Amino acid sequence: MKIFIGADHGGFELKEKIKDFLVKNKFETEDTGSIVYDKTDDYPDLTINLAQKVTATPGSKGIMICGSGVGACVAANKIKGIRACVCHDTYSAHQGVEHDNMNVLCLGGRIVGYELAFEIVGAFVRAEFSNEERHIRRLEKVLKLEN
Ligand code: RB5
């Protein structure tokens, strides 16, 4: 499964650490930028870049990091087909995939430390949608809102 990872300047340092973690754990990983630290970059530009890659690559997931995770999450959810959330705990990171088919995890580079972030990312990338009837029904209702 392909994992796209991106960040603005607020999440750049954590992105680099998580990228190493994913590669070390043999996940196919693509950095969608920012590739170099740029304190003037804007999270909507970088988030849209990542979100479009996720929607264009069936079965993929994205990890988007800004200072708090909030801006990235707000922007990502504007893209059709994206179900993004800020998760700073492991339960939400896997349950969000299992029940809600979350496909983009947003993190705050100024909020979580590396070790907790690695555990959250691990929970997110390993989780799969449950395909249970009640969750499919609820997701169809979300899809109706999107459309
Ligand atoms: C950038 O300074 C910061 O505002 C951004 O990374 C993010 O936290 C927005 O939600």
PDB file of C-alpha atoms and ligand atoms in Angstrom:
ATOM      1  CA  MET A   1       0.000   0.000   0.000  1.00  0.00           C
ATOM      2  CA  LYS A   2       1.295   3.404  -0.990  1.00  0.00           C
ATOM      3  CA  ILE A   3       1.664   6.090   1.677  1.00  0.00           C
ATOM      4  CA  PHE A   4       1.922   9.735   0.645  1.00  0.00           C
ATOM      5  CA  ILE A   5       3.395  12.110   3.188  1.00  0.00           C
ATOM      6  CA  GLY A   6       3.494  15.896   3.163  1.00  0.00           C
ATOM      7  CA  ALA A   7       3.989  18.867   5.437  1.00  0.00           C
ATOM      8  CA  ASP A   8       4.247  22.625   5.564  1.00  0.00           C
ATOM      9  CA  HIS A   9       6.995  24.367   7.565  1.00  0.00           C
ATOM     10  CA  GLY A  10       5.103  23.673  10.820  1.00  0.00           C
ATOM     11  CA  GLY A  11       5.302  19.917  10.193  1.00  0.00           C
ATOM     12  CA  PHE A  12       8.477  19.630   8.155  1.00  0.00           C
ATOM     13  CA  GLU A  13      10.735  18.229  10.875  1.00  0.00           C
ATOM     14  CA  LEU A  14       8.193  15.613  11.966  1.00  0.00           C
ATOM     15  CA  LYS A  15       7.575  14.643   8.328  1.00  0.00           C
ATOM     16  CA  GLU A  16      11.255  13.826   7.873  1.00  0.00           C
ATOM     17  CA  LYS A  17      11.211  11.620  10.994  1.00  0.00           C
ATOM     18  CA  ILE A  18       8.003   9.826   9.974  1.00  0.00           C
ATOM     19  CA  LYS A  19       9.315   9.308   6.453  1.00  0.00           C
ATOM     20  CA  ASP A  20      12.377   7.514   7.881  1.00  0.00           C
ATOM     21  CA  PHE A  21      10.076   5.460  10.126  1.00  0.00           C
ATOM     22  CA  LEU A  22       7.895   4.387   7.171  1.00  0.00           C
ATOM     23  CA  VAL A  23      10.850   3.512   4.979  1.00  0.00           C
ATOM     24  CA  LYS A  24      12.486   1.548   7.826  1.00  0.00           C
ATOM     25  CA  ASN A  25       9.222  -0.376   8.227  1.00  0.00           C
ATOM     26  CA  LYS A  26       9.146  -1.111   4.479  1.00  0.00           C
ATOM     27  CA  PHE A  27       6.084   0.955   3.568  1.00  0.00           C
ATOM     28  CA  GLU A  28       6.081   2.282   0.019  1.00  0.00           C
ATOM     29  CA  THR A  29       6.377   5.987   0.718  1.00  0.00           C
ATOM     30  CA  GLU A  30       6.246   9.110  -1.441  1.00  0.00           C
ATOM     31  CA  ASP A  31       7.038  12.586  -0.169  1.00  0.00           C
ATOM     32  CA  THR A  32       4.644  15.082  -1.765  1.00  0.00           C
ATOM     33  CA  GLY A  33       6.443  18.093  -0.276  1.00  0.00           C
ATOM     34  CA  SER A  34       7.513  20.383   0.902  1.00  0.00           C
ATOM     35  CA  ILE A  35      10.795  18.721  -0.054  1.00  0.00           C
ATOM     36  CA  VAL A  36      12.917  21.466   1.501  1.00  0.00           C
ATOM     37  CA  TYR A  37      12.112  23.548   4.566  1.00  0.00           C
ATOM     38  CA  ASP A  38      10.457  26.797   3.532  1.00  0.00           C
ATOM     39  CA  LYS A  39       9.128  28.962   6.349  1.00  0.00           C
ATOM     40  CA  THR A  40       6.945  30.909   3.905  1.00  0.00           C
ATOM     41  CA  ASP A  41       5.020  27.942   2.489  1.00  0.00           C
ATOM     42  CA  ASP A  42       1.230  27.617   2.910  1.00  0.00           C
ATOM     43  CA  TYR A  43      -0.428  24.411   4.117  1.00  0.00           C
ATOM     44  CA  PRO A  44      -3.364  24.538   1.622  1.00  0.00           C
ATOM     45  CA  ASP A  45      -0.969  24.246  -1.350  1.00  0.00           C
ATOM     46  CA  LEU A  46       0.863  21.286   0.131  1.00  0.00           C
ATOM     47  CA  THR A  47      -2.297  19.615   1.385  1.00  0.00           C
ATOM     48  CA  ILE A  48      -4.007  19.793  -2.005  1.00  0.00           C
ATOM     49  CA  ASN A  49      -0.922  18.275  -3.588  1.00  0.00           C
ATOM     50  CA  LEU A  50      -1.052  15.284  -1.226  1.00  0.00           C
ATOM     51  CA  ALA A  51      -4.853  14.921  -1.349  1.00  0.00           C
ATOM     52  CA  GLN A  52      -4.894  14.758  -5.142  1.00  0.00           C
ATOM     53  CA  LYS A  53      -2.274  11.996  -5.096  1.00  0.00           C
ATOM     54  CA  VAL A  54      -4.323  10.020  -2.570  1.00  0.00           C
ATOM     55  CA  THR A  55      -7.548  10.281  -4.588  1.00  0.00           C
ATOM     56  CA  ALA A  56      -5.683   9.370  -7.799  1.00  0.00           C
ATOM     57  CA  THR A  57      -4.119   6.254  -6.236  1.00  0.00           C
ATOM     58  CA  PRO A  58      -6.747   3.701  -5.157  1.00  0.00           C
ATOM     59  CA  GLY A  59      -5.997   2.039  -1.840  1.00  0.00           C
ATOM     60  CA  SER A  60      -3.403   4.616  -0.856  1.00  0.00           C
ATOM     61  CA  LYS A  61      -3.324   6.676   2.327  1.00  0.00           C
ATOM     62  CA  GLY A  62      -1.907  10.084   3.174  1.00  0.00           C
ATOM     63  CA  ILE A  63      -0.240  11.645   6.179  1.00  0.00           C
ATOM     64  CA  MET A  64      -0.334  15.441   6.246  1.00  0.00           C
ATOM     65  CA  ILE A  65       1.469  17.438   8.897  1.00  0.00           C
ATOM     66  CA  CYS A  66       1.218  21.130   9.726  1.00  0.00           C
ATOM     67  CA  GLY A  67       1.795  22.966  12.999  1.00  0.00           C
ATOM     68  CA  SER A  68      -1.383  21.759  14.682  1.00  0.00           C
ATOM     69  CA  GLY A  69      -2.814  19.356  12.087  1.00  0.00           C
ATOM     70  CA  VAL A  70      -5.941  21.510  11.949  1.00  0.00           C
ATOM     71  CA  GLY A  71      -5.275  23.567   8.820  1.00  0.00           C
ATOM     72  CA  ALA A  72      -4.190  20.474   6.918  1.00  0.00           C
ATOM     73  CA  CYS A  73      -7.355  18.675   7.993  1.00  0.00           C
ATOM     74  CA  VAL A  74      -9.671  21.529   7.036  1.00  0.00           C
ATOM     75  CA  ALA A  75      -8.028  21.856   3.612  1.00  0.00           C
ATOM     76  CA  ALA A  76      -7.831  18.103   2.913  1.00  0.00           C
ATOM     77  CA  ASN A  77     -11.537  17.610   3.571  1.00  0.00           C
ATOM     78  CA  LYS A  78     -12.360  20.091   0.814  1.00  0.00           C
ATOM     79  CA  ILE A  79     -11.110  17.562  -1.733  1.00  0.00           C
ATOM     80  CA  LYS A  80     -13.718  15.093  -2.957  1.00  0.00           C
ATOM     81  CA  GLY A  81     -12.892  11.570  -1.845  1.00  0.00           C
ATOM     82  CA  ILE A  82     -10.760  12.641   1.114  1.00  0.00           C
ATOM     83  CA  ARG A  83     -11.707  11.648   4.638  1.00  0.00           C
ATOM     84  CA  ALA A  84      -9.139  13.353   6.844  1.00  0.00           C
ATOM     85  CA  CYS A  85      -8.866  13.813  10.575  1.00  0.00           C
ATOM     86  CA  VAL A  86      -6.412  15.019  13.179  1.00  0.00           C
ATOM     87  CA  CYS A  87      -5.570  12.056  15.432  1.00  0.00           C
ATOM     88  CA  HIS A  88      -3.188  12.511  18.298  1.00  0.00           C
ATOM     89  CA  ASP A  89      -4.042   9.156  19.881  1.00  0.00           C
ATOM     90  CA  THR A  90      -3.685   5.617  18.553  1.00  0.00           C
ATOM     91  CA  TYR A  91      -7.326   4.578  19.092  1.00  0.00           C
ATOM     92  CA  SER A  92      -8.700   7.258  16.752  1.00  0.00           C
ATOM     93  CA  ALA A  93      -5.932   6.568  14.244  1.00  0.00           C
ATOM     94  CA  HIS A  94      -7.031   2.954  13.680  1.00  0.00           C
ATOM     95  CA  GLN A  95     -10.742   3.263  14.490  1.00  0.00           C
ATOM     96  CA  GLY A  96     -11.014   6.165  12.038  1.00  0.00           C
ATOM     97  CA  VAL A  97      -9.921   3.780   9.288  1.00  0.00           C
ATOM     98  CA  GLU A  98     -11.914   0.766  10.519  1.00  0.00           C
ATOM     99  CA  HIS A  99     -15.232   2.618  10.915  1.00  0.00           C
ATOM    100  CA  ASP A 100     -14.950   5.785   8.825  1.00  0.00           C
ATOM    101  CA  ASN A 101     -12.543   4.743   6.091  1.00  0.00           C
ATOM    102  CA  MET A 102     -10.311   7.725   6.940  1.00  0.00           C
ATOM    103  CA  ASN A 103      -7.685   7.989   4.219  1.00  0.00           C
ATOM    104  CA  VAL A 104      -5.655  10.984   5.403  1.00  0.00           C
ATOM    105  CA  LEU A 105      -4.149  11.271   8.865  1.00  0.00           C
ATOM    106  CA  CYS A 106      -3.319  14.815   9.944  1.00  0.00           C
ATOM    107  CA  LEU A 107      -0.759  15.493  12.636  1.00  0.00           C
ATOM    108  CA  GLY A 108       0.498  18.572  14.440  1.00  0.00           C
ATOM    109  CA  GLY A 109       4.249  18.850  14.265  1.00  0.00           C
ATOM    110  CA  ARG A 110       4.131  21.270  17.200  1.00  0.00           C
ATOM    111  CA  ILE A 111       1.871  18.974  19.247  1.00  0.00           C
ATOM    112  CA  VAL A 112       3.138  15.386  19.200  1.00  0.00           C
ATOM    113  CA  GLY A 113       6.600  14.034  19.898  1.00  0.00           C
ATOM    114  CA  TYR A 114       8.308  11.580  17.525  1.00  0.00           C
ATOM    115  CA  GLU A 115       7.681   8.395  19.455  1.00  0.00           C
ATOM    116  CA  LEU A 116       3.959   8.998  19.911  1.00  0.00           C
ATOM    117  CA  ALA A 117       3.714  10.053  16.267  1.00  0.00           C
ATOM    118  CA  PHE A 118       5.347   6.761  15.164  1.00  0.00           C
ATOM    119  CA  GLU A 119       2.773   4.779  17.161  1.00  0.00           C
ATOM    120  CA  ILE A 120      -0.115   6.821  15.744  1.00  0.00           C
ATOM    121  CA  VAL A 121       1.212   6.389  12.201  1.00  0.00           C
ATOM    122  CA  GLY A 122       1.699   2.644  12.763  1.00  0.00           C
ATOM    123  CA  ALA A 123      -1.908   2.289  13.942  1.00  0.00           C
ATOM    124  CA  PHE A 124      -3.170   4.277  10.934  1.00  0.00           C
ATOM    125  CA  VAL A 125      -1.201   2.540   8.190  1.00  0.00           C
ATOM    126  CA  ARG A 126      -1.902  -0.977   9.487  1.00  0.00           C
ATOM    127  CA  ALA A 127      -5.657  -0.446   9.928  1.00  0.00           C
ATOM    128  CA  GLU A 128      -8.187  -1.548   7.326  1.00  0.00           C
ATOM    129  CA  PHE A 129     -11.799  -0.577   6.735  1.00  0.00           C
ATOM    130  CA  SER A 130     -14.066  -3.126   8.465  1.00  0.00           C
ATOM    131  CA  ASN A 131     -16.542  -3.390   5.581  1.00  0.00           C
ATOM    132  CA  GLU A 132     -19.294  -3.907   8.158  1.00  0.00           C
ATOM    133  CA  GLU A 133     -22.785  -3.110   6.947  1.00  0.00           C
ATOM    134  CA  ARG A 134     -23.417  -0.380   9.506  1.00  0.00           C
ATOM    135  CA  HIS A 135     -20.223   1.427   8.609  1.00  0.00           C
ATOM    136  CA  ILE A 136     -20.905   1.155   4.883  1.00  0.00           C
ATOM    137  CA  ARG A 137     -24.403   2.571   5.485  1.00  0.00           C
ATOM    138  CA  ARG A 138     -23.000   5.519   7.436  1.00  0.00           C
ATOM    139  CA  LEU A 139     -20.310   6.194   4.860  1.00  0.00           C
ATOM    140  CA  GLU A 140     -22.926   6.245   2.106  1.00  0.00           C
ATOM    141  CA  LYS A 141     -24.695   8.971   4.057  1.00  0.00           C
ATOM    142  CA  VAL A 142     -21.441  10.937   4.274  1.00  0.00           C
ATOM    143  CA  LEU A 143     -20.975  10.490   0.538  1.00  0.00           C
ATOM    144  CA  LYS A 144     -24.442  11.950  -0.036  1.00  0.00           C
ATOM    145  CA  LEU A 145     -23.388  15.043   1.923  1.00  0.00           C
ATOM    146  CA  GLU A 146     -20.247  15.306  -0.181  1.00  0.00           C
ATOM    147  CA  ASN A 147     -22.249  15.123  -3.384  1.00  0.00           C
TER     148      ASN A 147
HETATM  149  C1  RB5 B   1       1.947  27.626  10.165  1.00  0.00           C
HETATM  150  O1  RB5 B   1       2.648  28.524  10.965  1.00  0.00           O
HETATM  151  C2  RB5 B   1       0.729  27.064  10.881  1.00  0.00           C
HETATM  152  O2  RB5 B   1      -0.244  28.035  10.980  1.00  0.00           O
HETATM  153  C3  RB5 B   1       0.238  25.829  10.142  1.00  0.00           C
HETATM  154  O3  RB5 B   1       1.265  24.915  10.069  1.00  0.00           O
HETATM  155  C4  RB5 B   1      -0.900  25.070  10.778  1.00  0.00           C
HETATM  156  O4  RB5 B   1      -0.689  24.843  12.130  1.00  0.00           O
HETATM  157  C5  RB5 B   1      -2.250  25.495  10.506  1.00  0.00           C
HETATM  158  O5  RB5 B   1      -3.211  24.836  10.983  1.00  0.00           O
END
